[in-house]
């Protein structure tokens, strides 16, 4: 499969595959794809002050996790609620149809912040 | 640096083969069925190739039939044998680890009145001769057991299976696509044998089928009656010549080249042994194959990371756009743990690999396994 330079950067040099002191976390598993993502966020005043992920699975789920973290870090949780798969694909420069696994990290992030009311 | 470690998928054409084939394309281009001198020159090259190939596998020239490759050879062997001898049905024995070129034929036959037993391999990846013997029934008419598995490289016990098949009078076919050009093959152990040129440094689109003189086949492709009526279609003279030149080249360099590949494989295995929590999938593998899994890392992910560093290996378990995870039917049949199946990558060396390439591969492999395990 041919990947863009952007995708390669996300996959090979993820900055957010790290340990952080977090306030909220959630995990999403796509068992039929063999993918598992956990997102960790540190939230202060509705702002994502820090974010991290742990992922196992295909290259696309790792790149998508990094893309979600890069898009979300420093942003208000209301902004997170507006994010969708298309934004993630743009960030990844990955437009091949199908590959539902790309949705997993954003689902995990939204799940992590779901109980916070702004 | 670009490193090709997927020789079980296909091989580069040897330079001398490419030169010889080009000469046939441009100078000896006659139709081998034509009676004029252009045709007869081509015919001579074609028949010489048949003799070289026959000698290479301990067969006689009239037992070699040229085809377009492994899939066609497998189809002609199995379907042609049943069509000629047992058109009303019968029992067939094959294995769960065959290439789809055999498995899909077996499934087709199942839906057309034949009964098929699929032998399960051991955890180590080979079928047990005693299981083969136990599966034999009085209505068993054909067995198709591969010589070397394409994913694990595990050499199947063909010599023992051959003895059992002979004892019960069962016709034995073997898909030897991964074996030819790597290990010494004695075709007389079986009744039919399939081979594919592009797996042994010859061009794509050419292959051959060995059929023992004692076995009668009906054609499944009809036309001008080429290949003694078994496989109609204009003779692929460049392909046949390319296969002959490739096998001669391997034959004359085999001691040095096979030793080199064995040493490189040992070097890779030594490096892998330093990485914790890995599993080598299959034992008694051919000297060019390593199928390995690293716990916690998806095979496609590792293969992609290697590819982004210029290294080509393959993986049998992966997601595709509209399918969920597809898993290797071979590794599943071996009853390996989930992480071994989902994490497997196949590294297949070739005669063209160098020590420098393997040093680079080992370095990147170790780095990427370490990196991906942290994510």
Short mmCIF file of C-alpha atoms in Angstrom, two decimals:
data_model
loop_
_atom_site.label_atom_id
_atom_site.label_comp_id
_atom_site.label_asym_id
_atom_site.label_seq_id
_atom_site.Cartn_x
_atom_site.Cartn_y
_atom_site.Cartn_z
CA UNK A 1 0.00 0.00 0.00
CA UNK A 2 1.40 3.41 -0.94
CA UNK A 3 1.36 5.94 1.88
CA UNK A 4 1.90 9.70 1.78
CA UNK A 5 4.92 11.38 3.39
CA UNK A 6 2.53 12.81 5.98
CA UNK A 7 1.27 9.33 6.84
CA UNK A 8 4.83 8.04 7.10
CA UNK A 9 5.71 10.83 9.53
CA UNK A 10 2.71 10.06 11.74
CA UNK A 11 3.45 6.34 11.72
CA UNK A 12 7.23 6.44 12.08
CA UNK A 13 7.60 9.45 14.42
CA UNK A 14 4.62 9.56 16.75
CA UNK A 15 5.17 12.29 19.37
CA UNK A 16 2.14 11.38 21.44
CA UNK A 17 2.92 7.72 22.11
CA UNK A 18 4.01 8.80 25.58
CA UNK A 19 3.19 8.55 29.28
CA UNK A 20 1.38 11.55 30.78
CA UNK A 21 -0.41 12.46 33.98
CA UNK A 22 -3.99 12.26 32.72
CA UNK A 23 -7.43 13.16 34.03
CA UNK A 24 -9.54 11.13 31.60
CA UNK A 25 -9.00 8.02 29.49
CA UNK A 26 -10.99 5.63 27.32
CA UNK A 27 -10.30 2.61 25.18
CA UNK A 28 -11.86 1.42 21.93
CA UNK A 29 -11.31 -2.05 20.51
CA UNK A 30 -12.18 -3.28 17.04
CA UNK A 31 -11.73 -6.99 17.65
CA UNK A 32 -12.47 -8.06 14.09
CA UNK A 33 -9.70 -5.78 12.83
CA UNK A 34 -7.28 -6.66 15.63
CA UNK A 35 -7.06 -2.98 16.64
CA UNK A 36 -6.97 -1.49 20.14
CA UNK A 37 -6.54 2.21 21.04
CA UNK A 38 -6.45 3.94 24.42
CA UNK A 39 -6.43 7.72 24.58
CA UNK A 40 -5.29 9.64 27.69
CA UNK A 41 -6.10 13.33 28.18
CA UNK A 42 -5.27 15.92 30.81
CA UNK A 43 -8.12 18.42 30.86
CA UNK A 44 -8.09 21.82 32.60
CA UNK A 45 -10.88 24.34 32.11
CA UNK A 46 -12.28 22.37 29.19
CA UNK A 47 -8.96 22.55 27.41
CA UNK A 48 -6.87 19.55 26.48
CA UNK A 49 -3.58 20.43 28.15
CA UNK A 50 -1.90 17.15 27.26
CA UNK A 51 -2.78 14.04 25.30
CA UNK A 52 -1.29 10.62 24.67
CA UNK A 53 -2.18 7.29 23.11
CA UNK A 54 -1.38 3.62 23.26
CA UNK A 55 -2.26 1.59 20.20
CA UNK A 56 -1.80 -1.86 18.84
CA UNK A 57 -2.99 -2.98 15.46
CA UNK A 58 -2.49 -1.96 11.87
CA UNK A 59 -0.34 0.95 10.60
CA UNK A 60 -3.45 3.02 9.93
CA UNK A 61 -4.71 2.86 13.51
CA UNK A 62 -1.30 4.01 14.79
CA UNK A 63 -1.13 6.89 12.29
CA UNK A 64 -4.75 7.83 13.03
CA UNK A 65 -4.05 7.88 16.78
CA UNK A 66 -1.14 10.27 16.28
CA UNK A 67 -3.24 12.39 13.91
CA UNK A 68 -6.06 12.67 16.49
CA UNK A 69 -3.57 13.70 19.19
CA UNK A 70 -1.98 16.34 16.97
CA UNK A 71 -5.40 17.75 16.06
CA UNK A 72 -6.72 17.72 19.62
CA UNK A 73 -3.83 18.92 21.74
CA UNK A 74 -4.42 22.38 23.21
CA UNK A 75 -7.98 22.56 21.91
CA UNK A 76 -11.32 23.16 23.72
CA UNK A 77 -13.50 20.08 24.17
CA UNK A 78 -16.24 21.74 22.10
CA UNK A 79 -13.83 21.64 19.17
CA UNK A 80 -13.23 17.92 19.74
CA UNK A 81 -16.96 17.31 19.45
CA UNK A 82 -16.89 18.79 15.93
CA UNK A 83 -14.11 16.51 14.70
CA UNK A 84 -15.07 13.69 12.33
CA UNK A 85 -13.44 10.95 10.27
CA UNK A 86 -12.88 13.30 7.37
CA UNK A 87 -10.75 15.62 9.51
CA UNK A 88 -8.64 12.65 10.59
CA UNK A 89 -8.20 11.46 7.01
CA UNK A 90 -7.14 14.97 5.94
CA UNK A 91 -4.60 15.10 8.77
CA UNK A 92 -3.30 11.64 7.77
CA UNK A 93 -3.46 12.32 4.02
CA UNK A 94 -5.08 8.92 3.72
CA UNK A 95 -8.10 8.74 1.46
CA UNK A 96 -8.45 5.05 0.53
CA UNK A 97 -12.06 4.02 0.98
CA UNK A 98 -13.03 1.60 3.74
CA UNK A 99 -10.63 0.93 6.64
CA UNK A 100 -13.09 1.56 9.48
CA UNK A 101 -10.21 1.18 11.94
CA UNK A 102 -9.30 4.83 11.31
CA UNK A 103 -12.34 5.83 13.39
CA UNK A 104 -11.12 4.07 16.55
CA UNK A 105 -8.84 6.79 18.05
CA UNK A 106 -11.37 9.61 17.61
CA UNK A 107 -14.05 7.38 19.12
CA UNK A 108 -11.77 6.77 22.09
CA UNK A 109 -11.09 10.50 22.53
CA UNK A 110 -14.79 11.38 22.36
CA UNK A 111 -15.55 8.59 24.82
CA UNK A 112 -12.89 9.91 27.21
CA UNK A 113 -14.40 13.41 27.29
CA UNK A 114 -18.05 12.32 27.01
CA UNK A 115 -18.87 12.95 30.66
CA UNK A 116 -17.54 16.51 30.67
CA UNK A 117 -20.20 19.09 30.10
CA UNK A 118 -19.01 22.43 28.80
CA UNK B 1 19.20 1.14 0.83
CA UNK B 2 16.53 -1.07 -0.75
CA UNK B 3 16.48 -4.69 0.35
CA UNK B 4 14.29 -7.33 -1.22
CA UNK B 5 13.42 -10.15 1.17
CA UNK B 6 10.28 -11.50 -0.46
CA UNK B 7 11.71 -14.11 -2.82
CA UNK B 8 8.88 -16.53 -2.05
CA UNK B 9 6.52 -14.03 -3.71
CA UNK B 10 8.68 -13.64 -6.78
CA UNK B 11 12.35 -13.43 -7.73
CA UNK B 12 14.27 -11.03 -9.93
CA UNK B 13 15.10 -12.51 -13.32
CA UNK B 14 18.81 -13.37 -13.47
CA UNK B 15 20.64 -10.96 -15.79
CA UNK B 16 21.92 -13.81 -17.95
CA UNK B 17 18.36 -15.15 -18.18
CA UNK B 18 17.04 -11.73 -19.23
CA UNK B 19 19.74 -11.48 -21.92
CA UNK B 20 19.06 -14.96 -23.26
CA UNK B 21 15.30 -14.43 -23.20
CA UNK B 22 15.65 -11.10 -25.01
CA UNK B 23 17.64 -12.85 -27.71
CA UNK B 24 14.84 -15.37 -28.16
CA UNK B 25 12.27 -12.55 -28.24
CA UNK B 26 14.09 -10.72 -30.99
CA UNK B 27 16.02 -13.37 -32.92
CA UNK B 28 14.32 -16.72 -32.38
CA UNK B 29 10.79 -15.40 -32.42
CA UNK B 30 9.33 -18.02 -34.74
CA UNK B 31 6.21 -19.93 -33.83
CA UNK B 32 7.51 -23.27 -32.60
CA UNK B 33 4.64 -25.01 -34.40
CA UNK B 34 5.63 -23.54 -37.79
CA UNK B 35 7.42 -25.79 -40.24
CA UNK B 36 9.73 -23.12 -41.67
CA UNK B 37 13.24 -22.53 -40.37
CA UNK B 38 12.22 -19.66 -38.06
CA UNK B 39 9.71 -21.96 -36.43
CA UNK B 40 12.04 -24.92 -36.26
CA UNK B 41 14.83 -22.86 -34.65
CA UNK B 42 12.38 -21.82 -31.95
CA UNK B 43 11.16 -25.42 -31.64
CA UNK B 44 14.74 -26.59 -31.05
CA UNK B 45 15.23 -24.04 -28.22
CA UNK B 46 11.90 -25.09 -26.75
CA UNK B 47 12.70 -28.79 -26.78
CA UNK B 48 16.21 -28.22 -25.45
CA UNK B 49 14.63 -26.34 -22.53
CA UNK B 50 12.33 -29.30 -21.90
CA UNK B 51 15.34 -31.61 -21.68
CA UNK B 52 17.25 -29.30 -19.31
CA UNK B 53 14.23 -29.03 -17.00
CA UNK B 54 13.62 -32.79 -17.11
CA UNK B 55 17.23 -33.53 -16.17
CA UNK B 56 17.03 -31.03 -13.31
CA UNK B 57 14.22 -32.97 -11.61
CA UNK B 58 15.19 -36.53 -12.58
CA UNK B 59 12.48 -36.89 -15.21
CA UNK B 60 12.47 -37.50 -18.93
CA UNK B 61 11.72 -34.78 -21.46
CA UNK B 62 8.42 -36.31 -22.56
CA UNK B 63 7.16 -35.99 -18.97
CA UNK B 64 7.50 -32.16 -18.95
CA UNK B 65 4.58 -30.00 -20.11
CA UNK B 66 4.97 -26.25 -20.34
CA UNK B 67 2.25 -24.09 -18.78
CA UNK B 68 1.76 -20.47 -17.75
CA UNK B 69 2.80 -21.10 -14.14
CA UNK B 70 2.00 -22.82 -10.87
CA UNK B 71 -1.73 -22.17 -10.78
CA UNK B 72 -2.30 -23.55 -14.26
CA UNK B 73 -0.10 -26.56 -13.54
CA UNK B 74 -2.04 -27.36 -10.37
CA UNK B 75 -5.36 -27.01 -12.18
CA UNK B 76 -4.33 -29.18 -15.13
CA UNK B 77 -2.88 -31.84 -12.84
CA UNK B 78 -5.87 -32.20 -10.53
CA UNK B 79 -8.76 -31.46 -12.87
CA UNK B 80 -7.13 -33.20 -15.84
CA UNK B 81 -6.45 -36.36 -13.85
CA UNK B 82 -9.98 -36.59 -12.49
CA UNK B 83 -11.56 -35.74 -15.84
CA UNK B 84 -9.59 -38.51 -17.55
CA UNK B 85 -9.87 -41.20 -14.92
CA UNK B 86 -12.58 -40.51 -12.34
CA UNK B 87 -15.17 -38.20 -13.90
CA UNK B 88 -17.94 -39.63 -11.71
CA UNK B 89 -16.33 -38.65 -8.40
CA UNK B 90 -14.03 -40.09 -5.77
CA UNK B 91 -12.07 -39.20 -2.67
CA UNK B 92 -9.16 -36.76 -2.73
CA UNK B 93 -6.64 -36.05 0.02
CA UNK B 94 -4.94 -32.69 0.31
CA UNK B 95 -3.80 -30.44 3.16
CA UNK B 96 -5.14 -27.38 4.95
CA UNK B 97 -1.93 -25.51 4.13
CA UNK B 98 -1.98 -25.71 0.34
CA UNK B 99 -1.75 -22.67 -1.89
CA UNK B 100 -5.17 -21.44 -3.12
CA UNK B 101 -4.27 -22.87 -6.55
CA UNK B 102 -4.89 -26.30 -5.02
CA UNK B 103 -7.34 -25.41 -2.23
CA UNK B 104 -9.77 -23.62 -4.52
CA UNK B 105 -9.70 -26.52 -6.99
CA UNK B 106 -10.43 -28.91 -4.12
CA UNK B 107 -13.35 -26.77 -2.95
CA UNK B 108 -14.70 -26.62 -6.50
CA UNK B 109 -14.48 -30.40 -6.76
CA UNK B 110 -16.29 -30.77 -3.43
CA UNK B 111 -19.21 -28.88 -4.88
CA UNK B 112 -19.14 -31.18 -7.93
CA UNK B 113 -19.51 -34.56 -6.30
CA UNK B 114 -16.00 -35.30 -4.98
CA UNK B 115 -15.14 -35.92 -1.37
CA UNK B 116 -12.08 -34.12 -0.03
CA UNK B 117 -10.04 -34.65 3.15
CA UNK B 118 -7.89 -31.71 4.20
CA UNK B 119 -5.02 -32.94 6.37
CA UNK B 120 -4.21 -30.76 9.35
CA UNK B 121 -0.55 -29.91 9.91
CA UNK B 122 1.32 -30.20 13.19
CA UNK B 123 2.12 -27.14 15.33
CA UNK B 124 5.47 -27.17 13.51
CA UNK B 125 3.81 -26.85 10.10
CA UNK B 126 4.14 -30.24 8.41
CA UNK B 127 1.61 -32.96 7.72
CA UNK B 128 2.23 -36.31 9.35
CA UNK B 129 2.62 -39.32 7.05
CA UNK B 130 0.57 -41.42 9.48
CA UNK B 131 -2.32 -38.95 9.18
CA UNK B 132 -2.08 -39.31 5.41
CA UNK B 133 -2.24 -43.09 5.68
CA UNK B 134 -5.20 -42.92 8.07
CA UNK B 135 -7.11 -40.68 5.66
CA UNK B 136 -6.86 -43.18 2.80
CA UNK B 137 -10.09 -44.94 1.88
CA UNK B 138 -10.83 -47.54 -0.75
CA UNK B 139 -12.34 -44.80 -2.94
CA UNK B 140 -9.31 -42.47 -2.61
CA UNK B 141 -8.11 -41.67 -6.12
CA UNK B 142 -5.74 -38.73 -5.78
CA UNK B 143 -3.58 -36.90 -3.25
CA UNK B 144 -2.14 -33.41 -3.65
CA UNK B 145 0.47 -32.49 -1.03
CA UNK B 146 2.76 -29.49 -1.48
CA UNK B 147 6.54 -30.01 -1.37
CA UNK B 148 7.38 -26.82 0.55
CA UNK B 149 4.86 -24.50 2.17
CA UNK B 150 4.93 -20.99 0.74
CA UNK B 151 4.32 -19.17 4.04
CA UNK B 152 6.42 -21.08 6.54
CA UNK B 153 8.90 -22.72 4.17
CA UNK B 154 8.33 -26.00 5.99
CA UNK B 155 9.43 -28.98 3.89
CA UNK B 156 6.69 -31.60 3.80
CA UNK B 157 7.63 -35.29 4.18
CA UNK B 158 7.08 -36.10 0.50
CA UNK B 159 9.40 -39.12 0.49
CA UNK B 160 7.38 -40.85 3.23
CA UNK B 161 4.05 -39.77 1.73
CA UNK B 162 5.24 -41.09 -1.62
CA UNK B 163 5.92 -44.53 -0.13
CA UNK B 164 2.42 -44.65 1.38
CA UNK B 165 0.79 -43.46 -1.83
CA UNK B 166 2.66 -46.14 -3.79
CA UNK B 167 1.61 -48.80 -1.25
CA UNK B 168 -2.06 -47.97 -1.78
CA UNK B 169 -1.82 -47.19 -5.49
CA UNK B 170 -2.88 -43.56 -5.06
CA UNK B 171 -1.78 -41.03 -7.65
CA UNK B 172 0.25 -38.27 -5.97
CA UNK B 173 0.54 -34.67 -7.13
CA UNK B 174 2.80 -32.11 -5.46
CA UNK B 175 2.86 -28.35 -5.81
CA UNK B 176 6.63 -27.84 -5.78
CA UNK B 177 6.52 -24.14 -6.65
CA UNK B 178 8.52 -23.13 -3.55
CA UNK B 179 10.94 -26.05 -3.78
CA UNK B 180 12.29 -25.96 -7.34
CA UNK B 181 15.63 -24.18 -7.52
CA UNK B 182 16.16 -24.35 -3.76
CA UNK B 183 16.25 -28.01 -2.80
CA UNK B 184 17.04 -31.07 -4.87
CA UNK B 185 13.81 -32.46 -6.28
CA UNK B 186 13.34 -36.01 -7.43
CA UNK B 187 10.13 -35.89 -9.44
CA UNK B 188 9.98 -39.68 -9.60
CA UNK B 189 8.76 -39.63 -5.97
CA UNK B 190 5.45 -38.25 -7.24
CA UNK B 191 3.22 -38.73 -10.27
CA UNK B 192 2.66 -35.05 -11.05
CA UNK B 193 4.55 -31.94 -9.97
CA UNK B 194 3.88 -28.23 -10.51
CA UNK B 195 6.48 -25.47 -10.90
CA UNK B 196 6.50 -21.77 -11.66
CA UNK B 197 9.33 -19.95 -13.45
CA UNK B 198 9.17 -16.64 -11.60
CA UNK B 199 9.89 -18.36 -8.29
CA UNK B 200 13.33 -19.44 -9.57
CA UNK B 201 14.67 -16.33 -11.33
CA UNK B 202 12.93 -16.94 -14.67
CA UNK B 203 10.23 -14.67 -16.12
CA UNK B 204 6.63 -14.50 -14.93
CA UNK B 205 4.00 -16.25 -17.03
CA UNK B 206 5.83 -19.52 -17.52
CA UNK B 207 5.86 -22.77 -15.60
CA UNK B 208 5.77 -26.47 -16.12
CA UNK B 209 3.97 -29.60 -15.05
CA UNK B 210 5.72 -32.92 -14.69
CA UNK B 211 3.43 -35.83 -15.49
CA UNK B 212 4.75 -39.35 -15.08
CA UNK B 213 4.40 -41.48 -18.22
CA UNK B 214 2.15 -43.79 -16.24
CA UNK B 215 -0.46 -41.08 -15.62
CA UNK B 216 -3.16 -40.18 -18.09
CA UNK B 217 -4.61 -36.64 -18.13
CA UNK B 218 -7.38 -35.04 -20.14
CA UNK B 219 -6.87 -31.43 -21.20
CA UNK B 220 -8.83 -28.67 -19.51
CA UNK B 221 -7.73 -26.12 -22.12
CA UNK B 222 -8.67 -26.95 -25.69
CA UNK B 223 -7.30 -25.52 -28.89
CA UNK B 224 -4.55 -26.28 -31.34
CA UNK B 225 -3.36 -29.39 -29.53
CA UNK B 226 0.00 -28.08 -28.30
CA UNK B 227 1.94 -29.98 -25.62
CA UNK B 228 0.69 -33.33 -26.91
CA UNK B 229 -2.85 -32.04 -26.66
CA UNK B 230 -2.65 -31.41 -22.90
CA UNK B 231 -2.16 -27.66 -22.99
CA UNK B 232 -3.15 -25.82 -26.12
CA UNK B 233 -1.73 -22.37 -26.72
CA UNK B 234 1.22 -21.07 -28.73
CA UNK B 235 4.46 -22.28 -27.23
CA UNK B 236 6.08 -19.75 -24.87
CA UNK B 237 9.59 -20.29 -26.19
CA UNK B 238 11.22 -17.35 -24.34
CA UNK B 239 9.63 -18.49 -21.07
CA UNK B 240 10.71 -22.10 -21.49
CA UNK B 241 14.23 -21.02 -22.45
CA UNK B 242 14.32 -18.61 -19.51
CA UNK B 243 13.41 -21.40 -17.08
CA UNK B 244 16.10 -23.67 -18.53
CA UNK B 245 18.81 -20.99 -18.32
CA UNK B 246 17.75 -20.10 -14.76
CA UNK B 247 17.91 -23.73 -13.59
CA UNK B 248 21.29 -24.26 -15.30
CA UNK B 249 22.59 -21.11 -13.59
CA UNK B 250 21.35 -22.29 -10.20
CA UNK B 251 22.78 -25.76 -10.81
CA UNK B 252 26.26 -24.50 -11.58
CA UNK B 253 26.34 -22.04 -8.63
CA UNK B 254 24.34 -24.04 -6.10
CA UNK B 255 27.08 -25.00 -3.62
CA UNK B 256 28.26 -21.39 -3.18
CA UNK B 257 24.88 -19.71 -3.38
CA UNK B 258 23.03 -22.07 -1.07
CA UNK B 259 25.83 -21.80 1.48
CA UNK B 260 25.68 -18.01 1.29
CA UNK B 261 21.91 -17.96 1.84
CA UNK B 262 22.19 -20.41 4.76
CA UNK B 263 24.81 -18.16 6.41
CA UNK B 264 22.66 -15.04 5.91
CA UNK B 265 19.64 -16.84 7.33
CA UNK B 266 21.62 -17.93 10.38
CA UNK B 267 22.71 -14.33 10.86
CA UNK B 268 19.10 -13.16 10.83
CA UNK B 269 18.03 -15.93 13.22
CA UNK B 270 20.86 -15.02 15.60
CA UNK B 271 19.69 -11.39 15.61
CA UNK B 272 16.06 -12.43 16.14
CA UNK B 273 17.09 -14.61 19.09
CA UNK B 274 18.26 -11.43 20.85
CA UNK B 275 14.76 -9.91 20.63
CA UNK B 276 12.51 -11.04 23.49
CA UNK B 277 9.11 -12.64 22.96
CA UNK B 278 9.30 -13.84 19.40
CA UNK B 279 8.24 -17.08 17.80
CA UNK B 280 9.61 -18.78 14.70
CA UNK B 281 6.58 -20.25 12.95
CA UNK B 282 7.37 -23.67 11.54
CA UNK B 283 10.37 -25.96 11.87
CA UNK B 284 12.33 -27.91 9.26
CA UNK B 285 12.03 -24.91 6.97
CA UNK B 286 13.78 -24.51 3.67
CA UNK B 287 17.05 -22.56 3.95
CA UNK B 288 15.62 -19.38 2.43
CA UNK B 289 12.56 -18.92 4.66
CA UNK B 290 11.97 -17.38 8.09
CA UNK B 291 8.41 -16.88 9.33
CA UNK B 292 8.53 -15.02 12.63
CA UNK B 293 6.17 -13.19 14.98
CA UNK B 294 7.00 -10.61 17.63
CA UNK B 295 4.54 -10.46 20.52
CA UNK B 296 2.48 -7.28 20.64
CA UNK B 297 3.23 -6.21 17.07
CA UNK B 298 0.85 -6.71 14.18
CA UNK B 299 2.59 -8.30 11.16
CA UNK B 300 1.28 -5.74 8.70
CA UNK B 301 2.48 -2.93 10.95
CA UNK B 302 6.01 -4.30 11.15
CA UNK B 303 6.09 -5.06 7.42
CA UNK B 304 4.94 -1.47 6.73
CA UNK B 305 7.58 0.00 9.04
CA UNK B 306 10.25 -2.08 7.26
CA UNK B 307 8.89 -1.03 3.88
CA UNK B 308 9.19 2.63 4.89
CA UNK B 309 12.88 1.88 5.41
CA UNK B 310 13.25 0.29 1.97
CA UNK B 311 12.89 -3.34 3.07
CA UNK B 312 10.33 -5.65 1.45
CA UNK B 313 9.02 -8.58 3.47
CA UNK B 314 5.52 -10.01 3.39
CA UNK B 315 2.71 -10.73 5.78
CA UNK B 316 -0.23 -13.07 5.34
CA UNK B 317 -2.51 -11.50 7.94
CA UNK B 318 -3.69 -7.99 7.15
CA UNK B 319 -6.69 -5.72 6.84
CA UNK B 320 -7.89 -4.80 3.40
CA UNK B 321 -10.15 -1.88 2.61
CA UNK B 322 -13.47 -3.72 2.63
CA UNK B 323 -12.63 -6.75 4.68
CA UNK B 324 -11.98 -7.18 8.31
CA UNK B 325 -8.68 -8.73 9.31
CA UNK B 326 -7.84 -11.66 7.07
CA UNK B 327 -5.65 -14.25 8.70
CA UNK B 328 -3.22 -16.77 7.30
CA UNK B 329 -5.03 -20.06 6.74
CA UNK B 330 -1.67 -21.81 7.07
CA UNK B 331 -0.81 -20.41 10.51
CA UNK B 332 -4.39 -20.92 11.68
CA UNK B 333 -4.26 -24.57 10.61
CA UNK B 334 -1.08 -24.94 12.69
CA UNK B 335 -3.11 -23.83 15.76
CA UNK B 336 -0.65 -21.08 16.64
CA UNK B 337 -1.59 -18.48 19.28
CA UNK B 338 -3.41 -15.38 18.08
CA UNK B 339 -0.35 -13.16 18.50
CA UNK B 340 1.75 -15.52 16.40
CA UNK B 341 -0.81 -15.53 13.60
CA UNK B 342 -1.50 -11.78 13.64
CA UNK B 343 2.14 -10.87 14.16
CA UNK B 344 3.75 -13.05 11.51
CA UNK B 345 6.07 -11.67 8.88
CA UNK B 346 7.71 -13.78 6.18
CA UNK B 347 11.34 -13.11 5.35
CA UNK B 348 12.48 -14.98 2.25
CA UNK B 349 16.06 -14.71 1.10
CA UNK B 350 17.33 -15.09 -2.42
CA UNK B 351 20.62 -15.84 -4.14
CA UNK B 352 21.00 -12.11 -4.90
CA UNK B 353 20.99 -10.94 -1.26
CA UNK B 354 24.25 -9.61 0.21
CA UNK B 355 25.68 -9.49 3.71
CA UNK B 356 25.50 -5.70 3.69
CA UNK B 357 21.77 -5.89 2.97
CA UNK B 358 21.21 -8.35 5.80
CA UNK B 359 23.21 -6.19 8.25
CA UNK B 360 20.98 -3.23 7.36
CA UNK B 361 17.84 -5.37 7.66
CA UNK B 362 18.84 -6.68 11.09
CA UNK B 363 19.51 -3.17 12.36
CA UNK B 364 16.17 -1.79 11.13
CA UNK B 365 14.23 -4.85 12.32
CA UNK B 366 15.62 -4.56 15.86
CA UNK B 367 14.96 -0.79 15.95
CA UNK B 368 11.41 -1.07 14.66
CA UNK B 369 10.38 -3.93 16.94
CA UNK B 370 11.65 -1.93 19.91
CA UNK B 371 9.91 1.25 18.70
CA UNK B 372 6.56 -0.35 17.87
CA UNK B 373 6.44 -2.14 21.22
CA UNK B 374 6.55 1.25 22.96
CA UNK B 375 3.49 2.61 21.12
#
